Short mmCIF file of C-alpha atoms in Angstrom, two decimals:
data_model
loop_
_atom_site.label_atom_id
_atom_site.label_comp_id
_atom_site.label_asym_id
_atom_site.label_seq_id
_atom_site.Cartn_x
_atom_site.Cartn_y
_atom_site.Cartn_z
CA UNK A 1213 -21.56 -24.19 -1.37
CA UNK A 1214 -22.86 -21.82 -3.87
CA UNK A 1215 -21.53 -19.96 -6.33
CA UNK A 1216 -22.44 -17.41 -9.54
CA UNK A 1217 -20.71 -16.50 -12.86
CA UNK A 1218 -20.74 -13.85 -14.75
CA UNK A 1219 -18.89 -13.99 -18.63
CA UNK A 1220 -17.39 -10.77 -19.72
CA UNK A 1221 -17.30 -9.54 -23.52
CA UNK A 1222 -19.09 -12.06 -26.36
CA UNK A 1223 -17.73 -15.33 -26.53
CA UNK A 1224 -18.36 -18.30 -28.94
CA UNK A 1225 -21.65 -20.13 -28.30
CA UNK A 1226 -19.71 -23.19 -27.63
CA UNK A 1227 -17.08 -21.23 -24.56
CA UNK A 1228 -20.60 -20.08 -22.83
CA UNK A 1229 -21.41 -21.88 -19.40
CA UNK A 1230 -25.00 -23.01 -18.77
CA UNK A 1231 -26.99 -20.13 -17.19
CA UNK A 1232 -24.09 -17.71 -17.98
CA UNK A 1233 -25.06 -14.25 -19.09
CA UNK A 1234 -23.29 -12.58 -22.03
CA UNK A 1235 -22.76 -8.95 -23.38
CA UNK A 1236 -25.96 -9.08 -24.67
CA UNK A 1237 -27.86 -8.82 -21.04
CA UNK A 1238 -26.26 -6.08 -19.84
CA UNK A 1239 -24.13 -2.79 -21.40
CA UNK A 1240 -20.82 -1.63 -21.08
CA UNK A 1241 -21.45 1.57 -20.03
CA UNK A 1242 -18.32 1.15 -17.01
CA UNK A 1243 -15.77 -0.22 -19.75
CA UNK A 1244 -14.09 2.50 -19.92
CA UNK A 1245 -13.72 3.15 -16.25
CA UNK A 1246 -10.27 4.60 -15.15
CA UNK A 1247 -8.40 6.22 -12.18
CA UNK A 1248 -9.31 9.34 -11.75
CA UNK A 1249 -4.89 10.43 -11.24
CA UNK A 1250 -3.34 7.61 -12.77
CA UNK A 1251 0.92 6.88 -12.22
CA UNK A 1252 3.22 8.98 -14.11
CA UNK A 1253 4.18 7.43 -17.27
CA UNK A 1254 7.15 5.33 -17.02
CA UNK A 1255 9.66 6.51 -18.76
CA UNK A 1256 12.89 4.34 -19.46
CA UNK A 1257 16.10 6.37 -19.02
CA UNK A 1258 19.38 5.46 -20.53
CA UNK A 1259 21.70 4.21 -18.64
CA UNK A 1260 24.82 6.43 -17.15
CA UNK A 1261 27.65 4.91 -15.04
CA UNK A 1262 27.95 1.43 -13.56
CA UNK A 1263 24.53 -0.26 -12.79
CA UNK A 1264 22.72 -0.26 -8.83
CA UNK A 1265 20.39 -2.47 -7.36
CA UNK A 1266 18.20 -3.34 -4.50
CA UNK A 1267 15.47 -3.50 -2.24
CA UNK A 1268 13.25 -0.71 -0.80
CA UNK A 1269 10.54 -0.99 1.69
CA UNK A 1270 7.96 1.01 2.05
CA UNK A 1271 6.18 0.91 5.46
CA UNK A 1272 3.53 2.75 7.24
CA UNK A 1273 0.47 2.14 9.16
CA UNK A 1274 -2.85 1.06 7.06
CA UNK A 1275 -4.55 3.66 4.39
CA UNK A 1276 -0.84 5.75 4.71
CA UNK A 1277 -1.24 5.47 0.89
CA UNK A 1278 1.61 3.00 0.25
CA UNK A 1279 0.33 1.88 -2.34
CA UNK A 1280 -0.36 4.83 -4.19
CA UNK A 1281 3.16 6.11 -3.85
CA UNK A 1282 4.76 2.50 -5.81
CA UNK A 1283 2.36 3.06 -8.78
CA UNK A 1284 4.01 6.39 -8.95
CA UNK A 1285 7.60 5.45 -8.68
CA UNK A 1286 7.13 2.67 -10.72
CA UNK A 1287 5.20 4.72 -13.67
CA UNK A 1288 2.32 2.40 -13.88
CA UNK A 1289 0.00 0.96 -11.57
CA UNK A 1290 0.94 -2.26 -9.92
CA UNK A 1291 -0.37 -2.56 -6.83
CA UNK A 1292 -4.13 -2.07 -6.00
CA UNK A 1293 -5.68 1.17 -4.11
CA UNK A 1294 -8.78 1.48 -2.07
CA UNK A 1295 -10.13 3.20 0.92
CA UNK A 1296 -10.53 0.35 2.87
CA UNK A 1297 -7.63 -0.49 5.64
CA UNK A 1298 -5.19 -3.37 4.93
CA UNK A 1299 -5.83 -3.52 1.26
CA UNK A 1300 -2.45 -4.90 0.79
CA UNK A 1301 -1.80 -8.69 2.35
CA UNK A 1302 0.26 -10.04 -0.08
CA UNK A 1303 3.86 -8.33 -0.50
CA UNK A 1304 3.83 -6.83 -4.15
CA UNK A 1305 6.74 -5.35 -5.63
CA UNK A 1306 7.08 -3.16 -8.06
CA UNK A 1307 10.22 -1.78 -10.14
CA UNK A 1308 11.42 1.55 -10.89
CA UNK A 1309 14.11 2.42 -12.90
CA UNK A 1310 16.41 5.69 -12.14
CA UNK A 1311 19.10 6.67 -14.43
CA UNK A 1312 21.80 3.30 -13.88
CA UNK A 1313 19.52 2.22 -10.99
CA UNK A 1314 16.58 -0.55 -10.48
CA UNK A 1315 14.67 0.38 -7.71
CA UNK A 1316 12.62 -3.54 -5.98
CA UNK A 1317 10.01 -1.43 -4.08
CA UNK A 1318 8.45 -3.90 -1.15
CA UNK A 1319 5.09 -1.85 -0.99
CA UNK A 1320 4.13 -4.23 2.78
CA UNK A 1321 0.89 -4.59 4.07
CA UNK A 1322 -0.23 -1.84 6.61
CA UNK A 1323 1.39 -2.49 10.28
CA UNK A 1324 -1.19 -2.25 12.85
CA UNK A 1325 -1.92 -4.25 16.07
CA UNK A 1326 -3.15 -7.75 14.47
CA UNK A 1327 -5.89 -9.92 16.34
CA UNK A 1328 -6.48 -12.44 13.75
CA UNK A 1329 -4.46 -15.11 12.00
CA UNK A 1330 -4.35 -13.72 8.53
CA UNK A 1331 -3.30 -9.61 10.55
CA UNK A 1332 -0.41 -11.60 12.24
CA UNK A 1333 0.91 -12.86 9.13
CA UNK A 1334 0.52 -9.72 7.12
CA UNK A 1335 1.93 -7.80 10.02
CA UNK A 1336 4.65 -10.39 9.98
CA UNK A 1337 5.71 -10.39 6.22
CA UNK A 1338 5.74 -6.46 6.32
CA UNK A 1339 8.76 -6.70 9.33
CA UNK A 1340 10.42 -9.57 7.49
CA UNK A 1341 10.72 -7.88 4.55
CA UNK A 1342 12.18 -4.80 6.10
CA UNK A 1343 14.68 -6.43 7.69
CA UNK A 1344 16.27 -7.42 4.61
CA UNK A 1345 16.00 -4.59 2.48
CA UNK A 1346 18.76 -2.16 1.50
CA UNK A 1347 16.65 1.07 2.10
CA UNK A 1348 13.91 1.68 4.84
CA UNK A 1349 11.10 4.22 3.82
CA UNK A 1350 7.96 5.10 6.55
CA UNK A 1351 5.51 6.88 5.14
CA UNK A 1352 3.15 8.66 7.00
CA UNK A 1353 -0.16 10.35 6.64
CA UNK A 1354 0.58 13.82 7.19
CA UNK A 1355 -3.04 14.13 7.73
CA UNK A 1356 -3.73 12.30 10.57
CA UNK A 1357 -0.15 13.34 11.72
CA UNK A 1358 1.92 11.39 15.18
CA UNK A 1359 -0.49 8.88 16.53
CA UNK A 1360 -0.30 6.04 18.42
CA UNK A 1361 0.26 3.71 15.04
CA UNK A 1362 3.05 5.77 14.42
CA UNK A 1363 4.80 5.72 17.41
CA UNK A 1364 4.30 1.60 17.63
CA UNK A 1365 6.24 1.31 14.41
CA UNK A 1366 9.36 3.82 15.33
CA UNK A 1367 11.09 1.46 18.02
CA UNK A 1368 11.33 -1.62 15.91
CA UNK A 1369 12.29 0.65 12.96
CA UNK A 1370 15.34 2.14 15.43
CA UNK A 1371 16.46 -1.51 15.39
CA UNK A 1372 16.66 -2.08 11.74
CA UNK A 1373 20.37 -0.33 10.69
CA UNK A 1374 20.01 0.76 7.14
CA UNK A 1375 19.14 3.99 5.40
CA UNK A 1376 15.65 5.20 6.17
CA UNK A 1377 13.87 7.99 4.66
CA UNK A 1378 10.88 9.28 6.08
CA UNK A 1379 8.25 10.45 3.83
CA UNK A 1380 5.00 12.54 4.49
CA UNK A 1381 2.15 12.09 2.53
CA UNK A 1382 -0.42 14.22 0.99
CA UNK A 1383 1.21 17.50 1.31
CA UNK A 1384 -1.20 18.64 -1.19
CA UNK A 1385 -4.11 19.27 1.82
CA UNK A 1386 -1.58 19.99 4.21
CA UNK A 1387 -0.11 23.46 5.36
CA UNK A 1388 3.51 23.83 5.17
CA UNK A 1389 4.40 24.71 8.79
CA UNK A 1390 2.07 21.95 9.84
CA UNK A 1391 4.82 19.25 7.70
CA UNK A 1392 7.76 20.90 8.77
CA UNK A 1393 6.53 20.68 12.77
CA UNK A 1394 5.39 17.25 12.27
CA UNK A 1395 8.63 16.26 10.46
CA UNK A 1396 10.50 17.66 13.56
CA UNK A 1397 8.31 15.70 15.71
CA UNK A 1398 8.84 12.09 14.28
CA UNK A 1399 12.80 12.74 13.95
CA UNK A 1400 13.26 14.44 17.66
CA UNK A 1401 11.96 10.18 18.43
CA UNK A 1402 13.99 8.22 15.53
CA UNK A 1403 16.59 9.97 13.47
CA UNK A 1404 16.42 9.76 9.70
CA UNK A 1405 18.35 10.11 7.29
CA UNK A 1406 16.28 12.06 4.80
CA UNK A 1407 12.93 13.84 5.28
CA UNK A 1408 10.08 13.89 2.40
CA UNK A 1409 7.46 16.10 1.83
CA UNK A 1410 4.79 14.31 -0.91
CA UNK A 1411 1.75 13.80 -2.40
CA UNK A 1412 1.45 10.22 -4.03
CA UNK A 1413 -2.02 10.56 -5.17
CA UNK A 1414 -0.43 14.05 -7.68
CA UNK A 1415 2.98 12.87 -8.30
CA UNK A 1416 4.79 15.68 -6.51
CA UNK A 1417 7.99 15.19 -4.91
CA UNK A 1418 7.82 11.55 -6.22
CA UNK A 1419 11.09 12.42 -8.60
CA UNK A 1420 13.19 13.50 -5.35
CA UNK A 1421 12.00 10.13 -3.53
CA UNK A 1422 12.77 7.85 -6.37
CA UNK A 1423 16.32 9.53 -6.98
CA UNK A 1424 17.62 9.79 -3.48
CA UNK A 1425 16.83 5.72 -3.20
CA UNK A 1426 19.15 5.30 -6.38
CA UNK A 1427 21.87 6.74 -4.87
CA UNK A 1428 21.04 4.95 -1.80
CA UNK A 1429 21.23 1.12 -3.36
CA UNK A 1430 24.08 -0.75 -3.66
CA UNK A 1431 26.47 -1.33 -6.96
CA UNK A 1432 24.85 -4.28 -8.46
CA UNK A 1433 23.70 -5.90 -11.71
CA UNK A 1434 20.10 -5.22 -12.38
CA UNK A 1435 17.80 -8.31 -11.07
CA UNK A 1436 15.19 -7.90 -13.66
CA UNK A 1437 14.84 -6.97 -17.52
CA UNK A 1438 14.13 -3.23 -17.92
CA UNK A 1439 10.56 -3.26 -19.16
CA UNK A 1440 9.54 -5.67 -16.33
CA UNK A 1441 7.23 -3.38 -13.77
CA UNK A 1442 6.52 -6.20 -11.27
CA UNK A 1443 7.88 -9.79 -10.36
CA UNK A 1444 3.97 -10.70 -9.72
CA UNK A 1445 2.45 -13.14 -12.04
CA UNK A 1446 -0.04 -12.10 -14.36
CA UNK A 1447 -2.86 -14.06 -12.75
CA UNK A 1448 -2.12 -12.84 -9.37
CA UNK A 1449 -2.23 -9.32 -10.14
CA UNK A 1450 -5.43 -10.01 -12.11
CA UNK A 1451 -6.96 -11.34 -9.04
CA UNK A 1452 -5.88 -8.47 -7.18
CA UNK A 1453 -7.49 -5.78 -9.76
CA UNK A 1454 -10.74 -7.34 -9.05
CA UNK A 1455 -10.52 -7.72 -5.55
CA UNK A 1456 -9.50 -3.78 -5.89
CA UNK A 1457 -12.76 -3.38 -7.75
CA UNK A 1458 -15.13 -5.16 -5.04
CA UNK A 1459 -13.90 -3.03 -2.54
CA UNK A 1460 -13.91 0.55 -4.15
CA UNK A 1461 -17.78 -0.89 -5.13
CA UNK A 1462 -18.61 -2.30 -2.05
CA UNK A 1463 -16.62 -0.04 0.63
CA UNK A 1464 -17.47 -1.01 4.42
CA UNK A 1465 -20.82 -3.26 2.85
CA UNK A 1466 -18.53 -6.05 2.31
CA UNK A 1467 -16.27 -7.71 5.81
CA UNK A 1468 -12.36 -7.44 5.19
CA UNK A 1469 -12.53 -11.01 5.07
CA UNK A 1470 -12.67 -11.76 1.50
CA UNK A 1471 -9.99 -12.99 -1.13
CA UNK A 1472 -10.32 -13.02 -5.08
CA UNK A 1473 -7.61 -16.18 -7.05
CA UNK A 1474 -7.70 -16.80 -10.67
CA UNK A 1475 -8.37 -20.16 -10.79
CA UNK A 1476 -7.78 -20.28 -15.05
CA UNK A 1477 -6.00 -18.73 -17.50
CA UNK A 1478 -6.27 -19.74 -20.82
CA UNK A 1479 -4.56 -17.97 -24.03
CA UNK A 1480 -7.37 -18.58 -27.12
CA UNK A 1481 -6.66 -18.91 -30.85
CA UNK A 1482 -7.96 -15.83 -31.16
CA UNK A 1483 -6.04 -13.72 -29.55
CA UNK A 1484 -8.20 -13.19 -26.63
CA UNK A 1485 -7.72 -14.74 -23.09
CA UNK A 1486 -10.60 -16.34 -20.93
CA UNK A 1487 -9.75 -16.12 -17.59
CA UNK A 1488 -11.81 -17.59 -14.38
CA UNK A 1489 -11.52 -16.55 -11.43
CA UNK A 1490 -13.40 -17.05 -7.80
CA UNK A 1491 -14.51 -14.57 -4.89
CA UNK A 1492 -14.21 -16.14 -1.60
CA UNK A 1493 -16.45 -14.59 1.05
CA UNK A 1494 -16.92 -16.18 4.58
CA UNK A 1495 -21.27 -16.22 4.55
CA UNK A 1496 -24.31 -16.49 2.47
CA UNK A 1497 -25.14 -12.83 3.31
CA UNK A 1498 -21.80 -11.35 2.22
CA UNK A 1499 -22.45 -13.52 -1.16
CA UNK A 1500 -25.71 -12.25 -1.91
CA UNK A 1501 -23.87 -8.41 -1.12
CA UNK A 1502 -20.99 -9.11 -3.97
CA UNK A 1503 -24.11 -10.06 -6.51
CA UNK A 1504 -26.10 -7.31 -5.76
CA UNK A 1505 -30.15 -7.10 -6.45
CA UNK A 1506 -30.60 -8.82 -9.98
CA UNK A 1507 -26.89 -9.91 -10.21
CA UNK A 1508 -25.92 -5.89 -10.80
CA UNK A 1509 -22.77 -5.61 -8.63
CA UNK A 1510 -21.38 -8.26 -9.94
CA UNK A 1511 -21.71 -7.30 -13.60
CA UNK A 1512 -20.18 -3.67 -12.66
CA UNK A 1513 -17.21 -5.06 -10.81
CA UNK A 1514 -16.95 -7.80 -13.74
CA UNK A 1515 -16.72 -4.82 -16.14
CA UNK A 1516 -14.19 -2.72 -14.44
CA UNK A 1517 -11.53 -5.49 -13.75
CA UNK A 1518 -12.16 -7.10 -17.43
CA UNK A 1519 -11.23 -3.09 -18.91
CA UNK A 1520 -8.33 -2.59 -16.59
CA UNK A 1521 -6.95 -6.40 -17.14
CA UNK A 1522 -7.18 -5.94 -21.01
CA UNK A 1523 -5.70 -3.03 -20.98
CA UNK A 1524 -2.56 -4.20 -18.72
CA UNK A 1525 -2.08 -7.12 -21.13
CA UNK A 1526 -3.03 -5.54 -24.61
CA UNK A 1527 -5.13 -8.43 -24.82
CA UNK A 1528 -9.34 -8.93 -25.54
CA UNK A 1529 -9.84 -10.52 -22.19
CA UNK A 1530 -12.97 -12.57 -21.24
CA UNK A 1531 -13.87 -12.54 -17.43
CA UNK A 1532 -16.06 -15.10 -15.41
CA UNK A 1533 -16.07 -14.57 -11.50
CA UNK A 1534 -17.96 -16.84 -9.37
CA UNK A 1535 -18.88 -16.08 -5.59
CA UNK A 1536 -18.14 -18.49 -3.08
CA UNK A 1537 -18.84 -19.10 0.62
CA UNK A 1538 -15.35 -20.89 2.25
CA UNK A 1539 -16.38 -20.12 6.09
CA UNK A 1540 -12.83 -21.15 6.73
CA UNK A 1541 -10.86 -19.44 4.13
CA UNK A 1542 -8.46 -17.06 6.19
CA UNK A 1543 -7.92 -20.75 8.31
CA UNK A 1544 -6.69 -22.49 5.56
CA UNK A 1545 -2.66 -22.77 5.14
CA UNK A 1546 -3.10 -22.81 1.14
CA UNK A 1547 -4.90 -20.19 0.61
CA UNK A 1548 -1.90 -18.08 2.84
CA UNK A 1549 0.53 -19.31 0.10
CA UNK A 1550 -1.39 -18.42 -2.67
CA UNK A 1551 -0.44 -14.75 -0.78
CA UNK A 1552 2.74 -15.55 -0.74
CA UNK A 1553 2.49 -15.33 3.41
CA UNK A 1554 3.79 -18.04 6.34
CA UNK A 1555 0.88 -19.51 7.78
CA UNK A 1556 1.03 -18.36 11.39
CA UNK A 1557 0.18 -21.15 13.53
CA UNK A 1558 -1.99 -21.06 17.09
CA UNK A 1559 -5.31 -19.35 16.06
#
């Protein structure tokens, strides 16, 4: 098995690793990388009126930009966006805040027609969580419009008796009769309850989404303190900001097959935090891709999680990846938990 590591901002002499490279070999000229639309800010209202509560899912076929559209209900990014397909496996969820209302949006993996194990489980969590949420939300790609992912997902959804919104994305490319005849199209095959006309990467329409779900959860205490964005742990979303990282770097280089965990996290007396984490790849060939010639993909990706990290926590953070080959990885029942998914069993 091999691996590499790569530190991240200057460290004592003592913290450095044998062979690790520091600050010194290599600038920071990507420190300062950012979105190019980041989420709306999040802005706490005051409360009006008893208090609501619940669960939203958002569903849609892969790339529908799921994602995307929880960073901007939620005000601030936390779940990860790239152009590659089923870039969410585990379930994140953020929360929004409306008025009296917390919003728990489910932003599920992509539903699609799964062939492997770790597809069927994704695929699996995604209906699960439906099921037992208090609002049903399908957003679609007004782009690529009715097609046959589409259509696979409106049956099931016919079955699941709670309010469902439907919500069409990326209305900023798309003409306006094209929406409303697509719109008419999806609803003359399932019924729903409220029709959406958006564009998560912008923002607009987002307000009209996020308020029509707080009328639509239940009276209930809030679950969660109101400056808490996610119910993810720190080191998990960490993990998930670099893993976001290899794939906007790498795009279709690198096989879906690949998983990022923090394996450390450790608060130092300075303020700072040193975290470790490991990139699991299935071969030696996709390792030497996530290195890159003279260890430069690495650094960049290194670079751009260790900026966004800090900036999430407030903190000076240090970063060392290493890049392993685990041939077995999407095989192995533990690393499904660390994903928070049931291991589905039979191959």
């Amino acid at each position: 098995m091999s691996e590499h590591e790569l530190p991240e901002d200057e460290l004592p002499e003592d913290e450095l690793p044998d062979g690790a490279l520091s600050d010194e070999d290599f600038d920071d000229e990507d420190d300062d990388f950012d979105e190019e639309h980041d989420a709306a800010p999040r802005i706490l209202p005051p409360l009006e009126g008893p208090t609501r509560c619940g669960f939203v899912a958002l569903l849609g076929a892969p790339n529908a930009g799921k994602s995307t559209l929880t960073n901007q209900l939620v005000g601030t990014k936390v779940s990860i966006v790239s152009h590659k397909v089923q870039t969410t496996r585990a379930i994140v969820r953020g929360i929004a805040l409306d008025g009296a209302a917390q919003l728990v949006l489910v932003d599920t993996p992509g539903i699609f027609s799964p062939k492997r194990r770790l597809e069927r489980a994704m695929v699996s969590s995604a209906w699960t969580h439906a099921a037992d949420a208090d609002v049903i939300a399908l957003l679609v790609d007004a782009k690529r419009g009715m097609d046959e992912d589409i259509e696979a997902l409106l049956a099931p959804l016919s079955e699941i008796r709670k309010p469902r919104a439907l919500i069409l994305n990326k209305i900023d490319i798309i003409r306006r009769d094209t929406l409303l005849a697509l719109a008419a199209q999806i609803n003359e095959k399932l019924a729903f309850d409220r029709v959406f006309m958006v564009s998560a990467l912008t923002g607009d329409g987002v307000a009209d989404v996020r308020r029509w779900f707080a009328e639509q959860v239940p009276l209930s205490p809030w679950l969660y303190p109101e400056d808490q964005v996610s119910d993810a742990p720190m080191r998990m979303l960490a993990a998930e900001i670099t893993r976001e990282k290899m794939f906007l770097r790498l795009h279709d280089e690198l096989p879906y097959r690949s998983t990022v965990e923090t394996e450390s996290w450790k608060e130092l007396r300075n303020g700072s935090v040193r975290i470790e984490q490991t990139i699991y790849v299935e071969r030696e060939s996709q390792r030497k891709i996530v290195l890159g010639k003279g260890g430069n993909t690495i650094k960049t990706i290194s670079s751009e999680s260790r900026a966004e990290i800090a900036g999430i926590i407030e903190q000076p953070v240090h970063l060392f990846l290493f890049v392993k080959v685990r041939e077995s990885w999407a095989d192995d029942p533990e690393r499904y938990r660390e994903m928070g998914l049931e291991f589905p069993r039979g191959g």
